Coordinates of C-alpha atoms and ligand atoms in Angstrom, one line a residue:
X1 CA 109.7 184.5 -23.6
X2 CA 107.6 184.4 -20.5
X3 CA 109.6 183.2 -18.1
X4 CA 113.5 183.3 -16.6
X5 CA 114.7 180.9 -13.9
X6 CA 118.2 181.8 -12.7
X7 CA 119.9 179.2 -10.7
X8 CA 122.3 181.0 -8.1
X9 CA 121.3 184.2 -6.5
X10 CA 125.1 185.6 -6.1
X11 CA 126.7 188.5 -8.1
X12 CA 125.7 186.8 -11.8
X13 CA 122.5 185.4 -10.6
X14 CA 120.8 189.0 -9.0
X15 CA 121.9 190.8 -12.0
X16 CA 120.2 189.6 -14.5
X17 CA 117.3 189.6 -12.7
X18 CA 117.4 193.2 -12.1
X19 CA 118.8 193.7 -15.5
X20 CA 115.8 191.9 -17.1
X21 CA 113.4 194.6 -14.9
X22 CA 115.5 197.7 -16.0
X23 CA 115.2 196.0 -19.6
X24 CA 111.6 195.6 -19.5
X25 CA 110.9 192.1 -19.0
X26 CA 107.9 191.8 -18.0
X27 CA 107.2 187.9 -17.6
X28 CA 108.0 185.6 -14.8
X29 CA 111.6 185.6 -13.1
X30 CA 112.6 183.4 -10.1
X31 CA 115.3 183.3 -8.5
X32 CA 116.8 180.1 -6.7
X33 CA 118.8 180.6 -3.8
X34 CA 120.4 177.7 -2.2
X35 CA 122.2 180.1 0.8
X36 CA 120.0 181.1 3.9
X37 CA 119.0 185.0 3.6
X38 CA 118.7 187.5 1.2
X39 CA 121.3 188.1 -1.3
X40 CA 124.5 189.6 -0.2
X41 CA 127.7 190.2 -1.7
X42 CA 130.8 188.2 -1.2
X43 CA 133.7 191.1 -1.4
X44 CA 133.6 192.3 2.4
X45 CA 133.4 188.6 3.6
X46 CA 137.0 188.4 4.0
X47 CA 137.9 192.5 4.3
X48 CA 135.6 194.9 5.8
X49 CA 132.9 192.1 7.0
X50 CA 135.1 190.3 8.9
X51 CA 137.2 193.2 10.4
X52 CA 133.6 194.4 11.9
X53 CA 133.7 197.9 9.7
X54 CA 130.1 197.0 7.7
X55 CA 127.2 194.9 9.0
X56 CA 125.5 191.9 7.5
X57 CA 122.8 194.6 5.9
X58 CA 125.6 196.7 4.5
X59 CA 125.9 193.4 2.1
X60 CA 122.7 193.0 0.5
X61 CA 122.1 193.9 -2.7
X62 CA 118.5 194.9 -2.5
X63 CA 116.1 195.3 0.6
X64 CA 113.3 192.5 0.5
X65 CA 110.9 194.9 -0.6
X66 CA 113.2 195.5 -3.9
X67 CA 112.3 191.8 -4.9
X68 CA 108.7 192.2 -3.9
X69 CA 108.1 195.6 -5.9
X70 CA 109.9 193.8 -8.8
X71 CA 108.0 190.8 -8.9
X72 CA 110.7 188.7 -8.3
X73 CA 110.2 185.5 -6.7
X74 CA 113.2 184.3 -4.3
X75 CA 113.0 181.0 -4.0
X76 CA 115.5 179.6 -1.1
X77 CA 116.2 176.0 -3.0
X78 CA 118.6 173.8 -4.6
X79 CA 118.4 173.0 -7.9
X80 CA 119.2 169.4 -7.8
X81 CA 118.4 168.2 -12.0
X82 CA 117.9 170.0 -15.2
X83 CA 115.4 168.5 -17.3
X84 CA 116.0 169.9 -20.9
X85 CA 113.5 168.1 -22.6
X86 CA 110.3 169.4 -21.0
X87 CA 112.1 173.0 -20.0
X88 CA 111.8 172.0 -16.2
X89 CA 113.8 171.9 -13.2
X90 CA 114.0 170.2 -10.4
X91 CA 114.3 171.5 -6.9
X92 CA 115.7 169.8 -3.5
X93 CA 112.4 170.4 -2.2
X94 CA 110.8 168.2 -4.5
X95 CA 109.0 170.5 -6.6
X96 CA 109.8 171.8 -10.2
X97 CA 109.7 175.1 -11.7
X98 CA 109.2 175.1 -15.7
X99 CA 111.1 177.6 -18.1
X100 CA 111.7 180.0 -20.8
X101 CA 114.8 180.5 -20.5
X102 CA 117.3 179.0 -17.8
X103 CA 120.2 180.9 -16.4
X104 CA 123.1 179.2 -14.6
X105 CA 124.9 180.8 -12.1
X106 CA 125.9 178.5 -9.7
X107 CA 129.5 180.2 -8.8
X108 CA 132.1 177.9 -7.4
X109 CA 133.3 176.1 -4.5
X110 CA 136.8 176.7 -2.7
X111 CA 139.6 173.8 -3.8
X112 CA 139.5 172.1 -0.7
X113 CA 143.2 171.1 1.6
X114 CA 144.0 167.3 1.1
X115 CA 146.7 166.5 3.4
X116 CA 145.8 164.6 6.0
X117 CA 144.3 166.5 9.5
X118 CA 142.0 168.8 6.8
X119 CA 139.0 167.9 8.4
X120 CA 140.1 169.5 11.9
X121 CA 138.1 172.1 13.6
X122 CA 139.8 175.8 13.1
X123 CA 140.3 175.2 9.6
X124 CA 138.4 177.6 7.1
X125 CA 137.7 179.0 3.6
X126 CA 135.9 181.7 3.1
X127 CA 133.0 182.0 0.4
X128 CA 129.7 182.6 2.3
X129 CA 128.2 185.1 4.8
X130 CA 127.9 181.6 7.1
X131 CA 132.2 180.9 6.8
X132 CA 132.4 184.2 8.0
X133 CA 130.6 184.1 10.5
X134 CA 132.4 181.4 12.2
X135 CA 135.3 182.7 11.4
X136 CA 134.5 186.2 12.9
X137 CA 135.0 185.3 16.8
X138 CA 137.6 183.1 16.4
X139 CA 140.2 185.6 14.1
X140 CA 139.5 188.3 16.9
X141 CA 141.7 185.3 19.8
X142 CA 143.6 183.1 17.6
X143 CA 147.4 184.0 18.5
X144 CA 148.7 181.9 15.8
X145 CA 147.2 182.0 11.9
X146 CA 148.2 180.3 9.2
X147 CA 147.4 181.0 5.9
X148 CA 147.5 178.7 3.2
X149 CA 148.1 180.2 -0.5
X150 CA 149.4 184.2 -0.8
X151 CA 146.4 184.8 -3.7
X152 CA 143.8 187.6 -2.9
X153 CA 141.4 185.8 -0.5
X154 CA 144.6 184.6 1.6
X155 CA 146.2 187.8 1.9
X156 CA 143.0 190.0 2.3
X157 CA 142.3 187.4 5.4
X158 CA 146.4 187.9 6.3
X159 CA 145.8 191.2 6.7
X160 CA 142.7 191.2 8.7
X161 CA 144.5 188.7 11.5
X162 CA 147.4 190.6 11.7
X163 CA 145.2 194.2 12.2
X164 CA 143.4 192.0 15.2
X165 CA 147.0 190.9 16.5
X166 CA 147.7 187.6 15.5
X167 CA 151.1 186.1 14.8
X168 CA 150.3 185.4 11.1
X169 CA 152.6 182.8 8.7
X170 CA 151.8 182.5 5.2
X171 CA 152.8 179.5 3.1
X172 CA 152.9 180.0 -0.9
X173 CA 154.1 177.4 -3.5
X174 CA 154.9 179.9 -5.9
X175 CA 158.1 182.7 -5.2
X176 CA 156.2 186.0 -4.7
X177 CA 152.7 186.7 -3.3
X178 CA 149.3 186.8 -6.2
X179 CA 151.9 185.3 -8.6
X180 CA 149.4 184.7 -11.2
X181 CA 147.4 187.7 -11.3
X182 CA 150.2 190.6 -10.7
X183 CA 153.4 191.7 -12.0
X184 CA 156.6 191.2 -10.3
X185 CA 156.7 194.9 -8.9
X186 CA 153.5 194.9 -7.6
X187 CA 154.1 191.9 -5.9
X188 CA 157.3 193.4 -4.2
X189 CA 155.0 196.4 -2.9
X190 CA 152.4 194.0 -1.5
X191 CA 155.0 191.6 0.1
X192 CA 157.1 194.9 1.8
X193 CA 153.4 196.1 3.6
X194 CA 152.8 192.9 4.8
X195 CA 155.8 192.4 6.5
X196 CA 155.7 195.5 8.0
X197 CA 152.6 194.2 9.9
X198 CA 154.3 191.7 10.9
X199 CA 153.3 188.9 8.3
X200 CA 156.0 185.9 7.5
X201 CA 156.0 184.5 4.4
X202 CA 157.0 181.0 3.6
X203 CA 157.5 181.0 -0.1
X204 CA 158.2 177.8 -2.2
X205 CA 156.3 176.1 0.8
X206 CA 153.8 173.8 0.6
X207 CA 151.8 172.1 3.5
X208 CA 152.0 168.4 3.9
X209 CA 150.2 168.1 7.2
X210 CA 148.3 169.8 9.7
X211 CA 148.1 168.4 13.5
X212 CA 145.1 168.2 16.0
X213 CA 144.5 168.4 19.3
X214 CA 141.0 167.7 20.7
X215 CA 139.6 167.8 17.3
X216 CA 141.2 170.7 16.4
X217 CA 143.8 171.8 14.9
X218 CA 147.2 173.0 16.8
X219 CA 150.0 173.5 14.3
X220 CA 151.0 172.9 10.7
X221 CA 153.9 170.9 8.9
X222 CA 155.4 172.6 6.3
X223 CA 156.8 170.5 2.7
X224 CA 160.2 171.3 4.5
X225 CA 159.5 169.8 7.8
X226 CA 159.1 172.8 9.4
X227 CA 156.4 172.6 12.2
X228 CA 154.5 175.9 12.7
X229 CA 152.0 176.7 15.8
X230 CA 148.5 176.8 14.4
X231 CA 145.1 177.7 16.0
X232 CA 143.7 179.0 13.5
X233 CA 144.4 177.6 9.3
X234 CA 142.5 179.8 6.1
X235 CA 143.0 178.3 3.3
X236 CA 142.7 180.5 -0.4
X237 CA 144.1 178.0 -3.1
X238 CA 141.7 178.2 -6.1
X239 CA 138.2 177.7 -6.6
X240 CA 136.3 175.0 -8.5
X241 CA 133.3 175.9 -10.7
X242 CA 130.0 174.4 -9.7
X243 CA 129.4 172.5 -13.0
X244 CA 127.7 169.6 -11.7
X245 CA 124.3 170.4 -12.8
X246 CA 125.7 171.4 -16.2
X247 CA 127.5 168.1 -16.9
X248 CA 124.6 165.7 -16.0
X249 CA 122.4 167.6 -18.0
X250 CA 124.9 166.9 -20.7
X251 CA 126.1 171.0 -21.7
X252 CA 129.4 171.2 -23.0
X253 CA 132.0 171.5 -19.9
X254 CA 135.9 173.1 -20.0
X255 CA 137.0 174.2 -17.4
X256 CA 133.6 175.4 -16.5
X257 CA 130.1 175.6 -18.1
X258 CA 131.3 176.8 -21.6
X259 CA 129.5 178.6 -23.4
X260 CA 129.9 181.3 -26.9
X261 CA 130.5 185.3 -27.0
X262 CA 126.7 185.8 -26.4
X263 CA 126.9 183.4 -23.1
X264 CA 124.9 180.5 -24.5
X265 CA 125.6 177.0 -23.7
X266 CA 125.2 173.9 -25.8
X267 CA 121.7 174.1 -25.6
X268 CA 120.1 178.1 -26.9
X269 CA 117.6 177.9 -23.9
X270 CA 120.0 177.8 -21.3
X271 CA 123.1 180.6 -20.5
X272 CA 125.8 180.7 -18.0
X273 CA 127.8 183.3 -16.4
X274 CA 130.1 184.5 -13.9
X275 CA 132.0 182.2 -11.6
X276 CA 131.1 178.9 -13.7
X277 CA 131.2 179.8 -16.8
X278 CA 134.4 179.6 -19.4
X279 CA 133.6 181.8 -22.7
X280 CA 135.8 183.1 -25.4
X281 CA 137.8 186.4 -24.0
X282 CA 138.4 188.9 -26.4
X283 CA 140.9 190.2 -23.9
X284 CA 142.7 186.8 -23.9
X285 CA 142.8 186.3 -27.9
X286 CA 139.6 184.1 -27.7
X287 CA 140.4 181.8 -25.9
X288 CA 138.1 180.1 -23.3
X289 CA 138.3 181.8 -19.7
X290 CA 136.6 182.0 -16.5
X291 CA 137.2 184.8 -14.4
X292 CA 136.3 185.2 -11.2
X293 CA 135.2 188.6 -10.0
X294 CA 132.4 190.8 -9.7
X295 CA 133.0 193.2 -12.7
X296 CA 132.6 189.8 -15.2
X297 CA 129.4 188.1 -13.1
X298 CA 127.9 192.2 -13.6
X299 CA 128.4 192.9 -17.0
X300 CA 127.7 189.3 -18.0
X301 CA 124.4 189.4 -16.2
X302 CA 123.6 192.5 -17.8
X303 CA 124.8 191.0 -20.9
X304 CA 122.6 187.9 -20.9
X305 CA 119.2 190.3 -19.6
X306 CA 119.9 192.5 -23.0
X307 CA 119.5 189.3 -25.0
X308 CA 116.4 188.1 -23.4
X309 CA 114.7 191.0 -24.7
X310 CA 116.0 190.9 -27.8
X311 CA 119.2 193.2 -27.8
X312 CA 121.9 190.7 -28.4
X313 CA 125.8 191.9 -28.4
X314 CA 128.9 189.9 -28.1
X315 CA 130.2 190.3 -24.9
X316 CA 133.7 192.4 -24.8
X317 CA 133.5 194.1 -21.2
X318 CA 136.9 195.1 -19.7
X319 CA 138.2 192.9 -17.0
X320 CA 138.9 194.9 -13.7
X321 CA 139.5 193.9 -10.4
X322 CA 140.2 194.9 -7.0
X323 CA 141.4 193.7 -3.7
X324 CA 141.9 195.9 -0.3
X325 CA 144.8 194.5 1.7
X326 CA 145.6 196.8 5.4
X327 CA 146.0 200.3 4.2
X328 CA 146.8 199.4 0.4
X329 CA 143.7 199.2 -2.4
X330 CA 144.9 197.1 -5.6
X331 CA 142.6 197.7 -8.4
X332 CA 143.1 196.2 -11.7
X333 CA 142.2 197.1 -15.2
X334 CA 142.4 194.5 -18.0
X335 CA 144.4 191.4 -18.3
X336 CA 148.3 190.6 -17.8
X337 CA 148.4 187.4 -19.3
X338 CA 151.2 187.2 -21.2
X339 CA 153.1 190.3 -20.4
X340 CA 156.7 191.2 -20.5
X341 CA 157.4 194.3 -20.3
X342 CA 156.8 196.7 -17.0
X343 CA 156.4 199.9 -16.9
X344 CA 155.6 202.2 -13.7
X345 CA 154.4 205.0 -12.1
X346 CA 154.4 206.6 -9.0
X347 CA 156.3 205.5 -5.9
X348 CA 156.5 202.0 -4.5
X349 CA 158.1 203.3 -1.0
X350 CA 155.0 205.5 -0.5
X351 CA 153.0 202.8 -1.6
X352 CA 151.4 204.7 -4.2
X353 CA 152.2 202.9 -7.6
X354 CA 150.4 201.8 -10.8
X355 CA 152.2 199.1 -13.2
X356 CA 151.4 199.7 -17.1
X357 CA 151.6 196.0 -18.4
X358 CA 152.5 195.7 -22.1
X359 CA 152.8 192.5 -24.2
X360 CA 155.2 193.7 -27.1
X361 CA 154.1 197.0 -27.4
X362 CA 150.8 196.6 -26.4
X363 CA 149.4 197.9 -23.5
X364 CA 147.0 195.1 -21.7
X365 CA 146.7 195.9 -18.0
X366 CA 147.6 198.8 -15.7
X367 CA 147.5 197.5 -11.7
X368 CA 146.7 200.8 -9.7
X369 CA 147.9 200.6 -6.0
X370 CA 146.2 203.6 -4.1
X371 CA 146.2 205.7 -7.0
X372 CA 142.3 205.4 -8.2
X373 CA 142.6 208.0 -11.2
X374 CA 145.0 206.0 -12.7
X375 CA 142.9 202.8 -12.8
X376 CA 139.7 205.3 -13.9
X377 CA 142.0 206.5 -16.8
X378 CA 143.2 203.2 -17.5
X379 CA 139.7 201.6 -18.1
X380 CA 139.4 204.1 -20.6
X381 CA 142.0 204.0 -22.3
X382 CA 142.5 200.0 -22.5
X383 CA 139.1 200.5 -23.6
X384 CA 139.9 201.8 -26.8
X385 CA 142.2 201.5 -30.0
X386 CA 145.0 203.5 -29.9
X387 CA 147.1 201.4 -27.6
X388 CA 149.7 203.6 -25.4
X389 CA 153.5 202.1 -26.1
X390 CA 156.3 201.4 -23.9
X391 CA 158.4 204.7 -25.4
X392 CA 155.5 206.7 -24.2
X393 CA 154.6 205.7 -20.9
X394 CA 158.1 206.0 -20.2
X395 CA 158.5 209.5 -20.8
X396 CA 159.5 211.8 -18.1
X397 CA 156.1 212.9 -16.5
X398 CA 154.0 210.9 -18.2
X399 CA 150.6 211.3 -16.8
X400 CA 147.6 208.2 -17.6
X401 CA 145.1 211.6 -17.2
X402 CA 146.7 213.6 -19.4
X403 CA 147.4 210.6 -22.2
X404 CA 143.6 209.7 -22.1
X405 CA 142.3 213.2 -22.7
Ligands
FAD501 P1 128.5 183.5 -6.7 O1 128.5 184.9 -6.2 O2 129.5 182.6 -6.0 O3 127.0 182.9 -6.5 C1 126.7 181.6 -6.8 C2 125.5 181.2 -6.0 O4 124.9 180.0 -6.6 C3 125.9 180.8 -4.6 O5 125.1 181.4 -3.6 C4 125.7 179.3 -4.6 O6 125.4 178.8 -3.3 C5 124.6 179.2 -5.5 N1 124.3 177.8 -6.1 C6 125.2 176.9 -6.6 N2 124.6 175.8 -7.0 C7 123.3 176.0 -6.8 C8 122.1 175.2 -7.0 N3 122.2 174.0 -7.6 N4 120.9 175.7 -6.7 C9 120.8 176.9 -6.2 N5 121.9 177.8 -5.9 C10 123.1 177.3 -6.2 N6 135.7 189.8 -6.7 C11 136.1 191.0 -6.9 O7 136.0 191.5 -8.1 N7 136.7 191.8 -6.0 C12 136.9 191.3 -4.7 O8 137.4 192.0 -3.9 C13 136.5 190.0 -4.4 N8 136.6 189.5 -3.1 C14 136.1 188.3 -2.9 C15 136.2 187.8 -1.5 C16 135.7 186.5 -1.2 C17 135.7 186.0 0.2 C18 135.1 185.7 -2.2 C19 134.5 184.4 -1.9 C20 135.0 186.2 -3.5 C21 135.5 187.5 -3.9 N9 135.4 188.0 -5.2 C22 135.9 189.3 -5.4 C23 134.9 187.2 -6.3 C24 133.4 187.4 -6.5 O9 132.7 187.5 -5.3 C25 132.9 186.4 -7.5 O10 133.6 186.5 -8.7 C26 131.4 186.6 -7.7 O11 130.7 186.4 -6.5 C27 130.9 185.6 -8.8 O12 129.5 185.7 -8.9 P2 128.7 184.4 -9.4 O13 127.3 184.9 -9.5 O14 129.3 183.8 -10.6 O15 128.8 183.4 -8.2

C-alpha cells in the first residue's frame, strides 16, 4: 500500500492518520478537509467553547507543524465523486487525488427543523467551530432561548444559556430528558439540576411553528398551541450520516455507510468509520449501529490504521461517553439498550450517582454522574467476562473499586 486518502478530517478522519504514522506507515497520507482551519474537535463546541472557558487553539488536535513533521498533507477540499474503478477521487476544486486505500469519514449533518419559519435568523445547530461562532455573541444577550429536543447537544447548550442568564424553555417529544441514551434515574437527576437553574421543560411537546420578525425569529408555537417568546431557537434532534458520496458510488448503505467487523465497506479498498458508518456491535448482539461519539470515531481510526499495515482485528472497543451539563459530568460506559433492571449507587440529592444497567442479569452499562472512579472501574470491568449480577451490586456497600480488583 502506498498511499491513504481519508475523506473528513474530524475525530475518525485525524486518527487514522496519526494512527497510520505511530503504526509505521510510511507511504502517502492526505487528508481532505472540507471545514476552514486546522482540525479541531467538536466536544467544547457546545460546553466549554461556547461558555468562553477554552479558546479556538485549545481545540486543535495537532499544531500545524504536527502535520508538516508527519508528512501529512491537509488538503482543505471537498470530495465531490468517488471513482472506484481507477482508485481516484475527485475534488470540488477540480482536481483528483489517486489511492491505495480510501477512508471515509465524512461524519454527519444535524436533522434539520421543518415547520415552517425554520429558515429565520436566530435559529441554530451546532456541529462546527463556524455554528459556534455565531452563536457565541448572541447566547451571551438573548433573554429568551428555546431549545428544541432535551438529548445531549440540547441540554449541554441549555445549560450554557441559562449560566449566561437567559430565560431558557426546552421542548422534548419524549417524557424525560436523553430518553434514549439514559436510564430513568439518571434522567430524574439531570432534569432536578436543570430546574434548579432555572430551565422549564416542555415534555410531550413538539414544535409546530416558529414566528419572525424582521427576518428573524421572535417566539415559538408549541404542538399544544402554546406560544413561547423566542430570540434565540437551538435545535439538537438527531443527526444524519453524510452518505452521499458512499451511495453514488454504489457501497452498501443502512442507516449509514455499512461496513463488516474490520470496517470495510462493500468494496475491500475503501473503509468507513465513525459518525457515518453502521457496523456490527458486539455490544449490541451484532447488529448494525452507528454511534456517534468520540471514543468509537478513536478506536475505529486506530482500528482501521492497524489494518493498513497489516495487523487486522475485529473491532470490539467498549462504547463510552460523556456529556458536561452546569456543574454535573455524565460519563457513560457501555450500552443500555435493552435494559431493565436499575441498580444505583451513590446519592442522587448530592448529585453524585452511578446507575449499574443490567439486561437480565447482565451487566451492560454503568452511567457515572460526578463519580469518575466509578466509570474508570466500570470500563474495566464491562470489559471483561465475569459479568457483575443484580444480587451483588445490590449488596450493602458495594463498592465498583473493590468488585473490579
Ligand atoms: P466528524 O468529527 O463530524 O468529522 C467529519 C468531517 O468530515 C467534517 O469536518 C465534515 O465537514 C467532513 N466532510 C464531510 N463530507 C466531506 C467531503 N465530501 N469532503 C471533505 N470533508 C467532508 N461525543 C462525545 O463522545 N462526547 C461529547 O461530549 C460530544 N459532544 C459533542 C458536541 C457537539 C456540538 C457535537 C457536534 C458532537 C459531539 N460529540 C460528542 C460527537 C462527536 O463529536 C462525534 O461523534 C465525532 O466528531 C465523530 O467523528 P467523525 O470523524 O465520524 O465525524
Amino acid at each position: 500500500l502506498d498511499s491513504v486518502v481519508i475523506v473528513g478530517a474530524g475525530h475518525g478522519g485525524v486518527q487514522v492518520a496519526i494512527s497510520l504514522r505511530q503504526e509505521g506507515f510510511g507511504g502517502r497520507i492526505v487528508l481532505v478537509n472540507d471545514e476552514p482551519g486546522l482540525p479541531y474537535q467538536r466536544p467544547p463546541l457546545s460546553k466549554a467553547y461556547l461558555l468562553g472557558k477554552i479558546n479556538a487553539t485549545a481545540m486543535l488536535f495537532r499544531p500545524e507543524t504536527f502535520y508538516v513533521d508527519q508528512r501529512i498533507e491537509l488538503v482543505h477540499d471537498r470530495v465531490a465523486a468517488i471513482d472506484r474503478q481507477n482508485r481516484r477521487v475527485m475534488l470540488d476544486s477540480g482536481s483528483a487525488l489517486d489511492f491505495g486505500h480510501l477512508v471515509l469519514a465524512t461524519g454527519a449533518h444535524n436533522r434539520p427543523l421543518n415547520v415552517p419559519g425554520s429558515t429565520l435568523g436566530g435559529i441554530f445547530g451546532i456541529k462546527t467551530k463556524a455554528d459556534a461562532d455565531f452563536l457565541s455573541p448572541l447566547v451571551k444577550q438573548a433573554r429568551n432561548v428555546v431549545v428544541i429536543g432535551a438529548g445531549f447537544i440540547g441540554l449541554e447548550f441549555a445549560a450554557v444559556a441559562a449560566a449566561e442568564g437567559a430565560a431558557v424553555e426546552v421542548l422534548e417529544l419524549g417524557d424525560r430528558p436523553m430518553a434514549r441514551a439514559v436510564s430513568p434515574q439518571m434522567s430524574e437527576l439531570f432534569r432536578a439540576a436543570h430546574q434548579g437553574w432555572g430551565v422549564k421543560f416542555n415534555f410531550r411537546t413538539g414544535l409546530a411553528e416558529l414566528e419572525g420578525e424582521d427576518g428573524k425569529v421572535s417566539a415559538v408555537t408549541t404542538s399544544d398551541g402554546r406560544r413561547l417568546p423566542a430570540e434565540l431557537v437551538v435545535y439538537g434532534i438527531g443527526v444524519i450520516p453524510n452518505v452521499q458520496l458512499a451511495l453514488e458510488a454504489g457501497l452498501d448503505i443502512d442507516n449509514g455507510i455499512r461496513v463488516n467487523s474490520s470496517l470495510l465497506t462493500s468494496d475491500p479498498h475503501i473503509s468507513a468509520l465513525g459518525d457515518v458508518a453502521a457496523f456490527p456491535c458486539v455490544q449490541n448482539g451484532e447488529n448494525l449501529t452507528r454511534l456517534e461519539s468520540v471514543q468509537n470515531a478513536v478506536d475505529q481510526g486506530k482500528l482501521i490504521a492497524a489494518r493498513l499495515v497489516g495487523k487486522p482485528a475485529p473491532y470490539t472497543a467498549l462504547p463510552w461517553f460523556w456529556t458536561d451539563q452546569g456543574n454535573l459530568k455524565l460519563q457513560i460506559a457501555g450500552l443500555s439498550i435493552g435494559a431493565d433492571n436499575y441498580v444505583t449507587l451513590g446519592d442522587a440529592a448530592a448529585q453524585q450517582l452511578s446507575v449499574l444497567c443490567f439486561r437480565g442479569d447482565e451487566l451492560i452499562a454503568v452511567e457515572s454522574c460526578n463519580r469518575p472512579g466509578d466509570h474508570v472501574f466500570a470500563r474495566k470491568i464491562l470489559a471483561r467476562p465475569p459479568a457483575l449480577t443484580p444480587a451483588a451490586a445490590a449488596a450493602p456497600d458495594f463498592d465498583l473499586k473493590a468488585w473490579e480488583a
